[in-house]
Coordinates of C-alpha atoms in Angstrom, one line a residue:
M31 CA -11.1 -19.4 -12.4
E32 CA -13.4 -21.3 -10.0
L33 CA -16.3 -19.0 -10.8
S34 CA -15.9 -19.7 -14.5
N35 CA -16.1 -23.5 -13.9
L36 CA -19.2 -23.0 -11.8
Y37 CA -21.0 -21.2 -14.7
K38 CA -20.1 -24.0 -17.1
T39 CA -21.4 -26.7 -14.7
E40 CA -24.7 -24.8 -14.3
G41 CA -25.0 -24.5 -18.1
L42 CA -24.6 -28.2 -18.7
K43 CA -27.2 -29.0 -16.1
T44 CA -29.7 -26.6 -17.7
K45 CA -29.1 -28.2 -21.2
S46 CA -29.5 -31.7 -19.9
L47 CA -32.8 -30.7 -18.3
Y48 CA -34.1 -29.4 -21.6
I49 CA -33.2 -32.7 -23.4
L50 CA -34.9 -34.7 -20.7
V51 CA -38.1 -32.6 -20.9
F52 CA -38.1 -33.0 -24.7
N53 CA -37.7 -36.8 -24.6
V54 CA -40.5 -37.1 -22.0
L55 CA -42.8 -35.0 -24.1
L56 CA -42.0 -37.0 -27.3
F57 CA -42.7 -40.2 -25.5
F58 CA -46.0 -38.9 -24.2
L59 CA -47.1 -37.9 -27.8
L60 CA -46.2 -41.4 -29.1
I61 CA -48.2 -43.0 -26.3
L62 CA -51.1 -40.7 -27.1
R63 CA -51.0 -41.5 -30.8
L64 CA -50.9 -45.2 -30.1
W65 CA -53.9 -44.9 -27.8
Y66 CA -55.8 -43.0 -30.5
L67 CA -55.1 -45.6 -33.2
Q68 CA -55.9 -48.6 -31.0
I69 CA -58.8 -47.3 -29.0
I70 CA -60.5 -44.5 -31.0
Q71 CA -59.8 -45.8 -34.6
G72 CA -59.0 -49.4 -33.8
E73 CA -62.3 -50.8 -35.1
D74 CA -62.1 -48.8 -38.3
L75 CA -58.5 -50.0 -39.0
R76 CA -59.3 -53.6 -38.2
S77 CA -62.2 -53.4 -40.7
L78 CA -59.9 -51.9 -43.3
A79 CA -57.3 -54.7 -42.7
E80 CA -60.0 -57.4 -43.0
N81 CA -62.0 -56.1 -45.9
N82 CA -59.6 -53.8 -47.8
R83 CA -55.9 -53.9 -48.7
I84 CA -53.4 -51.4 -50.1
R85 CA -51.6 -52.6 -53.2
V86 CA -48.9 -51.1 -55.4
K87 CA -49.5 -51.5 -59.1
S88 CA -47.3 -50.7 -62.0
I89 CA -48.6 -48.6 -64.9
A90 CA -47.6 -49.7 -68.4
N91 CA -45.0 -47.6 -70.1
Y92 CA -45.9 -45.6 -73.2
R93 CA -43.5 -46.7 -76.0
G94 CA -42.3 -44.1 -78.4
N95 CA -43.6 -43.9 -82.0
I96 CA -41.8 -44.7 -85.2
L97 CA -42.4 -42.2 -88.0
D98 CA -41.4 -41.9 -91.7
G99 CA -39.4 -39.0 -93.0
N100 CA -42.5 -36.9 -93.6
G101 CA -43.6 -37.3 -90.0
D102 CA -46.3 -39.8 -90.7
V103 CA -46.7 -42.3 -87.9
I104 CA -46.2 -45.9 -89.0
V105 CA -45.8 -47.5 -85.6
S106 CA -47.6 -46.3 -82.5
L107 CA -49.8 -47.5 -79.6
R108 CA -53.5 -48.4 -79.3
P109 CA -55.6 -49.3 -76.3
S110 CA -55.8 -53.0 -75.4
F111 CA -58.1 -54.7 -73.0
N112 CA -55.9 -57.2 -71.1
L113 CA -57.1 -59.9 -68.7
Y114 CA -55.3 -60.3 -65.4
L115 CA -55.6 -62.8 -62.5
T116 CA -54.7 -62.2 -58.9
K117 CA -54.9 -65.5 -57.1
E118 CA -55.5 -64.3 -53.6
D119 CA -58.7 -62.6 -54.7
A120 CA -60.1 -65.7 -56.4
K121 CA -62.5 -67.6 -54.3
E122 CA -62.6 -70.8 -56.3
L123 CA -59.8 -70.6 -58.9
K124 CA -60.4 -73.8 -60.8
N125 CA -64.1 -73.3 -61.1
E126 CA -63.6 -69.7 -62.1
L127 CA -61.1 -70.6 -64.8
D128 CA -63.4 -73.3 -66.2
F129 CA -66.3 -70.8 -66.3
L130 CA -64.1 -68.2 -68.0
R131 CA -62.9 -70.6 -70.7
K132 CA -66.4 -71.1 -71.9
S133 CA -66.6 -67.6 -73.4
V134 CA -63.0 -66.4 -73.5
D135 CA -60.4 -68.1 -75.7
L136 CA -57.3 -68.2 -73.4
G137 CA -55.2 -69.9 -76.1
E138 CA -51.9 -71.2 -74.8
S139 CA -52.1 -69.2 -71.6
P140 CA -50.6 -70.8 -68.4
D141 CA -52.3 -73.9 -67.1
L142 CA -53.5 -74.4 -63.6
D143 CA -50.2 -75.9 -62.4
K144 CA -48.2 -72.9 -63.7
I145 CA -50.7 -70.5 -62.2
K146 CA -50.3 -72.1 -58.8
I147 CA -46.6 -71.3 -58.6
H148 CA -47.2 -67.6 -59.4
P149 CA -47.1 -65.3 -56.4
A150 CA -50.6 -65.0 -55.0
H151 CA -50.6 -61.3 -54.5
K152 CA -49.1 -60.5 -58.0
E153 CA -51.2 -60.0 -61.1
L154 CA -50.7 -62.6 -63.8
L155 CA -51.5 -61.7 -67.4
L156 CA -53.7 -64.3 -69.0
K157 CA -54.7 -62.7 -72.3
R158 CA -53.9 -59.5 -74.2
D159 CA -56.3 -57.7 -76.5
L160 CA -59.7 -59.1 -75.5
N161 CA -62.5 -58.5 -78.0
R162 CA -65.7 -56.6 -77.1
K163 CA -67.7 -59.8 -76.5
E164 CA -65.1 -61.1 -74.1
V165 CA -64.9 -57.8 -72.2
A166 CA -68.7 -57.7 -71.9
F167 CA -68.8 -61.3 -70.6
I168 CA -66.1 -60.7 -67.9
E169 CA -67.8 -57.4 -66.8
E170 CA -71.2 -59.0 -66.6
N171 CA -70.0 -61.9 -64.5
G172 CA -67.6 -60.1 -62.2
V173 CA -69.2 -61.6 -59.1
D174 CA -68.4 -65.1 -60.4
L175 CA -64.9 -64.1 -61.5
S176 CA -63.6 -62.5 -58.3
G177 CA -59.9 -63.0 -59.1
F178 CA -60.0 -61.6 -62.6
S179 CA -59.7 -58.0 -63.7
I180 CA -59.4 -56.1 -66.9
K181 CA -56.8 -53.4 -67.5
V182 CA -56.7 -51.0 -70.4
E183 CA -53.1 -50.8 -71.5
P184 CA -51.1 -49.6 -74.5
M185 CA -50.3 -52.2 -77.2
R186 CA -47.9 -51.8 -80.1
D187 CA -49.8 -51.0 -83.3
Y188 CA -48.1 -51.5 -86.7
K189 CA -50.4 -49.4 -88.7
Y190 CA -49.5 -50.7 -92.2
Q191 CA -49.0 -54.4 -91.1
E192 CA -46.1 -55.7 -93.2
L193 CA -44.6 -52.4 -94.1
A194 CA -40.8 -52.6 -93.7
A195 CA -41.4 -55.4 -91.1
Q196 CA -37.9 -56.8 -91.2
I197 CA -36.4 -53.3 -90.6
V198 CA -38.9 -52.1 -88.0
G199 CA -38.9 -55.4 -86.2
Y200 CA -41.3 -56.5 -83.5
L201 CA -41.8 -56.8 -79.7
G202 CA -41.8 -60.0 -77.7
E203 CA -42.2 -61.1 -74.1
I204 CA -38.9 -60.8 -72.3
R205 CA -37.0 -64.1 -71.9
R206 CA -35.5 -65.2 -68.6
S207 CA -32.1 -65.0 -70.1
Q208 CA -32.7 -61.4 -71.1
L209 CA -34.1 -60.6 -67.7
E210 CA -30.9 -61.8 -66.0
S211 CA -28.9 -59.2 -68.0
F212 CA -31.2 -56.5 -66.6
K213 CA -30.7 -57.1 -62.9
D214 CA -32.3 -54.4 -60.8
G215 CA -33.5 -52.9 -64.2
P216 CA -36.9 -51.7 -65.4
Y217 CA -38.1 -55.1 -66.7
R218 CA -40.2 -57.9 -65.1
L219 CA -41.4 -61.2 -66.4
G220 CA -44.3 -60.6 -68.7
D221 CA -42.9 -57.3 -70.0
F222 CA -42.6 -56.8 -73.8
I223 CA -39.4 -55.5 -75.2
G224 CA -37.9 -55.0 -78.7
Q225 CA -36.8 -58.4 -79.9
Y226 CA -35.8 -57.7 -83.5
G227 CA -35.1 -54.8 -85.9
L228 CA -35.2 -51.2 -84.9
E229 CA -37.5 -52.1 -82.0
S230 CA -34.6 -54.0 -80.5
R231 CA -31.8 -51.8 -81.6
F232 CA -33.4 -48.6 -80.1
E233 CA -35.1 -50.3 -77.1
T234 CA -33.5 -47.9 -74.6
F235 CA -34.8 -44.8 -76.5
L236 CA -38.2 -46.2 -77.3
K237 CA -39.3 -48.0 -74.1
G238 CA -40.1 -45.1 -71.8
E239 CA -40.5 -45.6 -68.0
K240 CA -43.3 -47.4 -66.2
G241 CA -45.5 -45.5 -63.7
V242 CA -46.7 -46.7 -60.3
K243 CA -49.8 -46.3 -58.2
S244 CA -50.8 -47.2 -54.7
V245 CA -54.5 -48.2 -54.5
E246 CA -56.9 -49.3 -51.8
V247 CA -58.8 -52.4 -52.9
D248 CA -61.6 -54.4 -51.3
A249 CA -61.7 -58.1 -50.6
A250 CA -62.6 -58.8 -54.2
G251 CA -59.6 -56.9 -55.5
R252 CA -61.7 -54.0 -56.8
E253 CA -60.0 -50.6 -56.6
L254 CA -61.7 -48.2 -54.1
K255 CA -59.4 -45.2 -54.4
I256 CA -56.0 -44.2 -55.6
L257 CA -53.7 -43.2 -52.7
R258 CA -50.7 -42.2 -54.8
K259 CA -49.9 -42.1 -58.5
D260 CA -46.6 -41.5 -60.5
N261 CA -47.4 -41.3 -64.2
P262 CA -45.3 -43.2 -66.7
V263 CA -42.7 -41.3 -68.8
P264 CA -43.3 -41.8 -72.5
G265 CA -40.5 -43.1 -74.7
N266 CA -38.8 -41.1 -77.4
N267 CA -39.8 -41.2 -81.1
I268 CA -37.7 -42.6 -83.9
V269 CA -38.0 -40.7 -87.2
L270 CA -36.9 -42.8 -90.3
T271 CA -35.6 -41.6 -93.6
I272 CA -38.0 -43.9 -95.6
D273 CA -40.9 -42.4 -97.5
K274 CA -44.0 -44.3 -96.4
D275 CA -45.8 -43.9 -99.7
L276 CA -42.8 -45.0 -101.8
Q277 CA -42.4 -48.0 -99.4
L278 CA -46.1 -48.9 -99.8
L279 CA -45.7 -48.7 -103.6
V280 CA -42.7 -51.0 -103.7
E281 CA -44.4 -53.4 -101.3
K282 CA -47.3 -53.6 -103.6
E283 CA -45.1 -54.2 -106.7
M284 CA -43.3 -57.0 -104.9
E285 CA -46.5 -58.7 -103.6
G286 CA -46.5 -62.4 -104.4
K287 CA -42.8 -62.3 -105.2
Q288 CA -39.7 -63.3 -103.3
G289 CA -36.8 -60.9 -103.3
S290 CA -35.8 -57.4 -102.2
V291 CA -35.8 -53.8 -103.3
V292 CA -33.6 -51.1 -101.9
V293 CA -34.1 -47.4 -102.9
L294 CA -31.4 -44.9 -101.7
D295 CA -30.9 -41.1 -101.9
P296 CA -27.6 -41.2 -103.8
Q297 CA -26.6 -37.8 -102.4
N298 CA -26.4 -38.8 -98.8
G299 CA -27.1 -42.6 -98.4
N300 CA -30.5 -42.2 -96.9
I301 CA -32.8 -45.2 -97.4
L302 CA -36.0 -44.2 -99.0
A303 CA -37.5 -47.6 -99.3
I304 CA -36.4 -51.1 -98.3
V305 CA -38.5 -54.2 -99.0
S306 CA -37.9 -57.9 -98.3
K307 CA -40.5 -60.4 -99.5
P308 CA -42.2 -62.5 -98.3
S309 CA -42.8 -60.7 -95.1
F310 CA -44.9 -60.9 -91.9
D311 CA -47.2 -58.8 -89.8
P312 CA -45.5 -57.6 -86.5
N313 CA -48.9 -57.1 -84.9
I314 CA -49.0 -60.8 -84.3
F315 CA -46.0 -60.5 -82.0
A316 CA -47.5 -57.5 -80.2
K317 CA -50.2 -59.8 -78.7
G318 CA -47.8 -62.5 -77.7
V319 CA -47.1 -65.0 -80.4
A320 CA -48.2 -68.6 -79.8
P321 CA -45.3 -71.2 -79.8
S322 CA -47.0 -73.1 -82.6
Y323 CA -47.2 -70.1 -84.8
W324 CA -43.6 -69.1 -84.1
K325 CA -42.5 -72.6 -85.1
Q326 CA -44.4 -72.3 -88.3
L327 CA -42.7 -69.0 -89.1
I328 CA -39.1 -70.2 -88.5
Q329 CA -39.7 -73.4 -90.4
D330 CA -41.2 -71.6 -93.4
E331 CA -38.9 -72.3 -96.4
S332 CA -39.5 -68.9 -97.8
H333 CA -37.9 -67.3 -94.7
P334 CA -40.3 -64.4 -94.1
L335 CA -38.4 -63.2 -91.0
E336 CA -35.2 -62.8 -92.9
N337 CA -34.2 -59.3 -94.1
R338 CA -33.1 -60.2 -97.6
A339 CA -31.9 -56.6 -98.2
I340 CA -29.0 -57.1 -95.9
K341 CA -28.8 -60.9 -95.5
G342 CA -29.8 -62.2 -98.9
L343 CA -26.8 -63.2 -100.9
Y344 CA -27.2 -63.3 -104.6
P345 CA -24.9 -63.6 -107.7
P346 CA -24.8 -60.0 -109.1
G347 CA -25.1 -61.4 -112.6
S348 CA -24.6 -58.8 -115.4
T349 CA -24.9 -55.9 -112.9
Y350 CA -21.3 -56.8 -112.2
K351 CA -20.3 -55.5 -115.7
V352 CA -20.3 -52.0 -114.2
I353 CA -17.2 -53.1 -112.1
M354 CA -15.7 -55.0 -115.1
A355 CA -15.9 -51.9 -117.3
A356 CA -14.3 -49.8 -114.6
A357 CA -11.5 -52.3 -114.0
G358 CA -10.8 -52.8 -117.7
L359 CA -10.7 -49.1 -118.4
E360 CA -8.6 -48.2 -115.4
K361 CA -6.1 -51.0 -115.9
G362 CA -5.7 -50.2 -119.6
V363 CA -7.0 -53.5 -120.8
I364 CA -9.5 -51.6 -122.9
T365 CA -10.3 -48.1 -124.0
E366 CA -13.5 -46.4 -125.1
N367 CA -12.8 -47.5 -128.7
T368 CA -11.7 -51.1 -128.0
T369 CA -13.9 -53.6 -129.8
Y370 CA -14.3 -57.4 -129.5
F371 CA -16.2 -59.7 -131.9
C372 CA -19.0 -61.7 -130.2
P373 CA -20.0 -64.8 -132.2
G374 CA -22.2 -65.9 -129.3
Y375 CA -19.6 -67.7 -127.3
F376 CA -16.0 -67.3 -125.9
Q377 CA -13.7 -70.3 -126.3
L378 CA -11.2 -71.1 -123.5
G379 CA -9.3 -74.4 -124.1
T380 CA -11.9 -77.0 -125.1
R381 CA -14.8 -75.2 -123.5
N382 CA -17.2 -72.6 -124.9
Y383 CA -18.7 -70.0 -122.6
R384 CA -21.9 -68.8 -124.1
C385 CA -23.2 -65.3 -124.5
W386 CA -26.9 -64.8 -123.6
K387 CA -27.5 -63.9 -127.2
K388 CA -27.0 -67.2 -129.0
G389 CA -26.4 -65.6 -132.4
G390 CA -23.9 -63.2 -131.0
H391 CA -23.6 -59.3 -130.9
G392 CA -21.0 -59.0 -133.6
L393 CA -18.4 -56.3 -133.2
V394 CA -19.0 -54.4 -130.0
S395 CA -17.3 -51.6 -128.0
I396 CA -17.6 -51.0 -124.3
H397 CA -20.6 -48.8 -124.8
R398 CA -22.6 -51.3 -126.8
A399 CA -21.4 -54.1 -124.5
I400 CA -23.0 -52.3 -121.5
V401 CA -26.1 -51.3 -123.5
Q402 CA -26.8 -54.8 -124.8
S403 CA -25.1 -56.7 -121.9
C404 CA -22.7 -58.6 -124.2
D405 CA -21.2 -61.5 -122.2
V406 CA -18.4 -62.2 -124.6
F407 CA -17.0 -58.7 -124.4
F408 CA -16.7 -59.0 -120.6
Y409 CA -15.3 -62.5 -120.9
Q410 CA -12.5 -61.0 -122.9
V411 CA -11.9 -58.2 -120.4
G412 CA -11.9 -60.6 -117.5
Y413 CA -9.5 -63.0 -119.3
H414 CA -7.0 -60.2 -119.7
L415 CA -7.5 -58.7 -116.2
G416 CA -7.3 -61.9 -114.1
I417 CA -9.4 -62.6 -111.0
D418 CA -7.2 -60.6 -108.5
A419 CA -7.4 -57.4 -110.5
I420 CA -11.2 -57.8 -110.8
A421 CA -11.5 -58.4 -107.1
Q422 CA -9.5 -55.2 -106.3
Y423 CA -12.1 -53.1 -108.2
A424 CA -15.1 -55.1 -106.8
M425 CA -13.9 -54.3 -103.3
G426 CA -13.3 -50.6 -104.4
F427 CA -17.0 -50.5 -105.4
G428 CA -18.0 -51.7 -101.9
L429 CA -18.5 -55.4 -102.4
G430 CA -17.1 -58.1 -100.2
A431 CA -17.6 -56.0 -97.0
P432 CA -20.6 -54.8 -95.0
T433 CA -21.8 -51.3 -95.8
G434 CA -22.0 -50.5 -92.0
F435 CA -25.8 -50.1 -92.1
D436 CA -26.4 -52.9 -89.5
P437 CA -23.0 -54.3 -88.3
E438 CA -24.6 -57.1 -86.2
N439 CA -26.8 -58.5 -89.0
E440 CA -25.5 -57.4 -92.3
K441 CA -23.8 -60.0 -94.5
S442 CA -20.5 -59.2 -96.3
G443 CA -21.0 -61.1 -99.5
L444 CA -18.0 -62.5 -101.3
V445 CA -15.4 -61.3 -103.8
P446 CA -13.3 -64.3 -104.8
T447 CA -9.6 -64.2 -105.2
Q448 CA -6.9 -66.8 -105.8
A449 CA -5.8 -66.6 -102.1
W450 CA -9.4 -66.9 -101.0
K451 CA -10.0 -70.2 -102.9
L452 CA -6.7 -71.7 -101.7
R453 CA -7.7 -70.8 -98.1
A454 CA -11.4 -71.7 -98.2
K455 CA -11.4 -74.6 -100.7
K456 CA -7.8 -75.8 -100.5
E457 CA -7.7 -75.6 -104.3
Q458 CA -6.0 -73.6 -107.0
W459 CA -7.9 -71.0 -109.0
H460 CA -8.7 -72.0 -112.6
P461 CA -8.8 -69.6 -115.6
G462 CA -12.3 -70.7 -116.4
E463 CA -13.5 -69.5 -113.1
T464 CA -12.4 -66.0 -114.0
I465 CA -14.6 -66.1 -117.1
S466 CA -17.7 -67.0 -115.0
A467 CA -16.7 -64.3 -112.4
S468 CA -16.5 -61.7 -115.3
I469 CA -20.3 -61.7 -115.6
G470 CA -21.1 -61.8 -111.9
Q471 CA -21.4 -65.6 -111.6
G472 CA -19.3 -68.2 -110.0
Y473 CA -18.4 -67.5 -106.4
N474 CA -19.5 -63.8 -106.6
I475 CA -22.3 -63.0 -104.2
A476 CA -23.6 -59.6 -102.9
T477 CA -26.6 -58.2 -100.9
P478 CA -29.2 -56.0 -102.5
L479 CA -28.0 -53.1 -100.2
Q480 CA -24.5 -53.4 -101.5
L481 CA -25.7 -53.3 -105.1
A482 CA -27.9 -50.3 -104.4
N483 CA -25.0 -48.5 -102.7
L484 CA -22.7 -49.3 -105.7
I485 CA -25.0 -47.8 -108.3
A486 CA -25.7 -44.8 -106.0
A487 CA -22.0 -44.0 -106.1
V488 CA -21.9 -44.3 -109.9
G489 CA -24.9 -42.0 -110.0
N490 CA -23.6 -39.3 -107.6
G491 CA -20.2 -39.1 -109.2
G492 CA -18.2 -41.5 -107.2
T493 CA -19.0 -41.2 -103.5
L494 CA -19.8 -44.2 -101.4
Y495 CA -22.0 -43.3 -98.4
K496 CA -22.9 -45.4 -95.4
P497 CA -26.6 -46.3 -95.9
N498 CA -28.7 -44.8 -93.2
I499 CA -32.4 -45.2 -92.2
I500 CA -32.5 -43.0 -89.0
K501 CA -33.2 -39.4 -89.6
S502 CA -33.5 -38.4 -85.9
I503 CA -34.5 -39.4 -82.4
Q504 CA -36.9 -37.0 -80.8
K505 CA -38.5 -36.5 -77.4
P506 CA -42.3 -36.6 -77.4
N507 CA -42.4 -32.8 -77.6
G508 CA -40.4 -32.9 -80.8
E509 CA -37.0 -31.9 -79.3
I510 CA -34.2 -33.6 -81.3
I511 CA -32.0 -35.8 -79.2
Q512 CA -29.9 -37.2 -82.0
E513 CA -29.7 -36.4 -85.7
T514 CA -27.9 -38.5 -88.3
K515 CA -25.5 -36.8 -90.8
P516 CA -24.3 -38.2 -94.1
E517 CA -21.1 -40.4 -93.6
I518 CA -18.7 -41.0 -96.5
I519 CA -17.2 -44.5 -96.4
G520 CA -15.2 -44.4 -99.6
R521 CA -14.8 -43.2 -103.2
L522 CA -14.9 -45.2 -106.3
P523 CA -11.3 -45.9 -107.6
V524 CA -12.0 -44.5 -111.0
S525 CA -11.3 -41.4 -113.0
R526 CA -13.9 -38.9 -114.1
E527 CA -13.4 -40.1 -117.7
T528 CA -14.0 -43.8 -116.8
L529 CA -17.1 -42.8 -114.9
R530 CA -18.4 -40.8 -117.9
I531 CA -18.0 -43.9 -120.2
I532 CA -19.8 -46.2 -117.7
R533 CA -22.6 -43.7 -117.1
E534 CA -23.3 -43.1 -120.8
G535 CA -23.5 -46.9 -121.3
L536 CA -26.0 -47.2 -118.4
L537 CA -28.1 -44.5 -119.9
G538 CA -28.1 -46.3 -123.2
V539 CA -29.5 -49.5 -121.4
T540 CA -32.9 -47.7 -121.1
T541 CA -32.8 -45.4 -124.1
E542 CA -31.1 -47.0 -127.1
Q543 CA -32.1 -49.6 -129.6
G544 CA -31.3 -53.1 -128.2
G545 CA -30.9 -51.8 -124.6
T546 CA -31.8 -54.5 -122.1
G547 CA -33.6 -52.2 -119.8
L548 CA -36.0 -50.4 -122.1
R549 CA -39.0 -51.4 -119.8
A550 CA -37.6 -49.0 -117.1
R551 CA -38.1 -46.0 -119.4
V552 CA -40.2 -43.1 -118.0
P553 CA -41.2 -40.2 -120.3
G554 CA -39.4 -37.0 -119.3
V555 CA -37.0 -38.7 -116.9
E556 CA -33.6 -40.1 -118.0
V557 CA -33.0 -43.4 -116.2
A558 CA -29.6 -45.1 -116.2
G559 CA -29.4 -48.7 -115.2
K560 CA -28.1 -52.2 -115.7
T561 CA -30.0 -55.4 -116.0
G562 CA -28.8 -58.7 -114.6
T563 CA -29.9 -62.3 -114.9
A564 CA -28.2 -64.5 -112.3
Q565 CA -28.1 -68.3 -112.8
V566 CA -29.2 -70.3 -109.7
V567 CA -27.8 -73.6 -111.2
R568 CA -26.1 -74.6 -114.4
M569 CA -28.6 -75.2 -117.2
K570 CA -29.5 -78.9 -117.6
E571 CA -29.9 -80.6 -120.9
G572 CA -33.3 -80.1 -122.3
W573 CA -33.9 -76.8 -120.5
D574 CA -34.5 -73.7 -122.7
E575 CA -32.9 -70.7 -121.0
D576 CA -35.2 -68.4 -123.0
S577 CA -38.3 -70.1 -121.7
Q578 CA -38.0 -69.8 -118.0
E579 CA -41.6 -71.0 -117.5
E580 CA -40.5 -74.5 -118.6
I581 CA -37.8 -74.7 -115.9
P582 CA -38.8 -75.8 -112.4
Y583 CA -39.4 -72.7 -110.3
K584 CA -36.5 -73.2 -107.8
Y585 CA -34.1 -73.5 -110.7
R586 CA -35.1 -70.4 -112.6
D587 CA -32.8 -67.4 -112.8
H588 CA -32.9 -64.4 -110.5
A589 CA -33.9 -61.2 -112.1
L590 CA -31.9 -58.1 -111.2
F591 CA -31.9 -54.4 -112.1
I592 CA -29.8 -51.6 -110.7
A593 CA -30.5 -47.9 -111.6
F594 CA -30.3 -44.2 -110.8
A595 CA -32.5 -41.3 -111.9
P596 CA -32.6 -38.6 -113.1
Y597 CA -29.4 -39.1 -115.0
E598 CA -27.8 -35.6 -114.5
K599 CA -28.8 -35.0 -110.8
P600 CA -30.0 -38.3 -109.4
L601 CA -32.6 -38.2 -106.7
L602 CA -32.8 -42.0 -106.2
A603 CA -30.8 -45.1 -106.8
M604 CA -32.0 -48.6 -106.5
S605 CA -31.4 -52.3 -106.7
I606 CA -34.2 -54.8 -107.5
I607 CA -33.9 -58.5 -107.1
V608 CA -36.8 -60.9 -107.9
E609 CA -35.9 -64.4 -107.0
H610 CA -36.5 -66.9 -109.8
G611 CA -38.0 -64.0 -111.7
G612 CA -36.2 -64.9 -115.0
H613 CA -34.8 -61.9 -116.9
G614 CA -34.0 -58.6 -115.2
G615 CA -35.1 -56.6 -118.2
S616 CA -38.6 -58.1 -118.2
T617 CA -39.2 -58.6 -114.5
S618 CA -37.3 -56.1 -112.4
A619 CA -37.0 -53.2 -114.9
P620 CA -40.8 -52.5 -114.8
I621 CA -40.6 -52.3 -111.0
A622 CA -37.9 -49.6 -111.4
Q623 CA -40.2 -47.8 -113.8
K624 CA -42.9 -47.6 -111.2
I625 CA -40.4 -46.3 -108.6
V626 CA -39.1 -43.6 -111.0
Q627 CA -42.6 -42.5 -111.8
S628 CA -43.0 -41.4 -108.1
L629 CA -40.1 -38.9 -108.5
P630 CA -42.2 -35.6 -108.5
R631 CA -43.8 -36.5 -105.2
L632 CA -40.5 -37.9 -103.9
D633 CA -38.6 -34.7 -104.7
S634 CA -41.1 -32.8 -102.5
F635 CA -40.5 -35.4 -99.7
K636 CA -36.8 -34.8 -99.8
L637 CA -37.2 -31.0 -99.5
K638 CA -39.1 -31.7 -96.3
M639 CA -36.3 -33.9 -95.2
G640 CA -33.9 -31.1 -95.6
R641 CA -31.5 -33.2 -97.8
L642 CA -27.9 -32.1 -97.6
E643 CA -26.0 -32.0 -100.8
P644 CA -22.6 -33.8 -100.8
A645 CA -19.5 -31.8 -100.3
D646 CA -17.7 -33.6 -103.1
T647 CA -19.0 -36.2 -105.6
E648 CA -15.8 -36.4 -107.7
A649 CA -14.5 -39.9 -108.4
S650 CA -11.1 -40.5 -106.8
G651 CA -9.3 -41.6 -109.9
K652 CA -7.0 -43.6 -107.7
K653 CA -5.4 -46.5 -109.4
L654 CA -5.5 -49.9 -107.8

């Protein structure tokens, strides 16, 4: 027992001796290293400390591209020569700034007072996208501009300027309020992030990650060598459903006009083109928009920043007659053979409600009423239905509620009811208001996207799809991260027979004598559509409704046209609204014609998209 304890004691002593020797050796090595650095390399290190410094610099992130459904790039990056200032490297800051301003337009960049409060060792961005002359001046005068440097960094490039600008959106310098919500995040003051549209909505996918490098610089701030470098991680790419060429075509047709055009694939809800005019060039924001220009944009009475396709609210006008026909047929107020006589007006009490055709249409059925857009026929239908029954079918066709395309920004529109007026206006509903509502006037308002979705459902056989503009999100190598599938949000509350009657009437609009949409005809393609003319204000005495040019511009009617084509198996559906354009048949229908003429190429585009056919396009036939 005692011998055992002796062995243990000896073992502990030996172990302690080893630890002591190790610690002495380690201490000796540290002293040796310290002597080497201070005595042998001391002079060199002191020189490095005085004349050179080590800095950690960020490397700009490479934002992902935005492509159309064909894979054509519409938004990417381009090199930009950016001017930076590092105060601690500037010998005479004020003099250098004054010298710089003689040849470089610094615009509304920070003044001297603001520059002074910026950390001396941190780079301050003074100007983005220097031109060649400015770059040459700075490079040639580097000795006199010791605190200034040029960095080549990626800048957002919107290749087709205004193309789908309100949808694609733009970048902007991060605001302090936004920065606070990203505490310990990847952003710093001066960074650009998505501020609007898809650029904002998909910021986390697009932005990528910054890189970082440690560099040795001399007293003037010039890089001597890179000590360490972590490359940036590029962002993901967003592939849209739009067809760039169709989008450009529609943009051209709407040039100089105010309004919106939406073109959908009726078989899945994919958006093929979406235009809002007037528009803007997002490239202006990529450089950092000046406060004065921003003020000019937001005060512009034509509202170029507003996406009219989802925020513009318009009376649907005679396009609403599609819903009126459905409600009348389904409720049994009319049949396919019901006729009403149109003398050019409808009398209710002491008031006459005019038809657009002053001489009247004579005896008309539902078919002729759709083809020739007879107001009196639909006054009669509305009078017998009542506003609440009309509202039920309007809602069943997708009006009065967002489509789900952009929940944060999309307007709902309005489908009026008796209860709504009592709640909103504190007034009772009047029968005369039902008459106005029957032709899409009065309190009725809808967005261009809602109207496009409505006619798409009529075209495909009764299925309401959620409009979609995102085909997929892909990594830079093409690997798909997310892919959007068609989503059904409802079915039209009509029978197959009702839909047949309506569709045949819509075909007659562009093909039969007296049709209001004859200017949308395309040889070899059957186009089904409905014109609409929406009053902005009640006609004043002395104004001739048939001579829109004589009416002040802001009081002229809006011109509408909704359509799908080809008739049997539609490849596209559309809504066209030209503000103050007059008559839908003369102003908007020709734009539809141009769109339909693109069908051969568009069909090829859809094959590349791998369009999925709907599982069921049968109207529900559900009675409301």
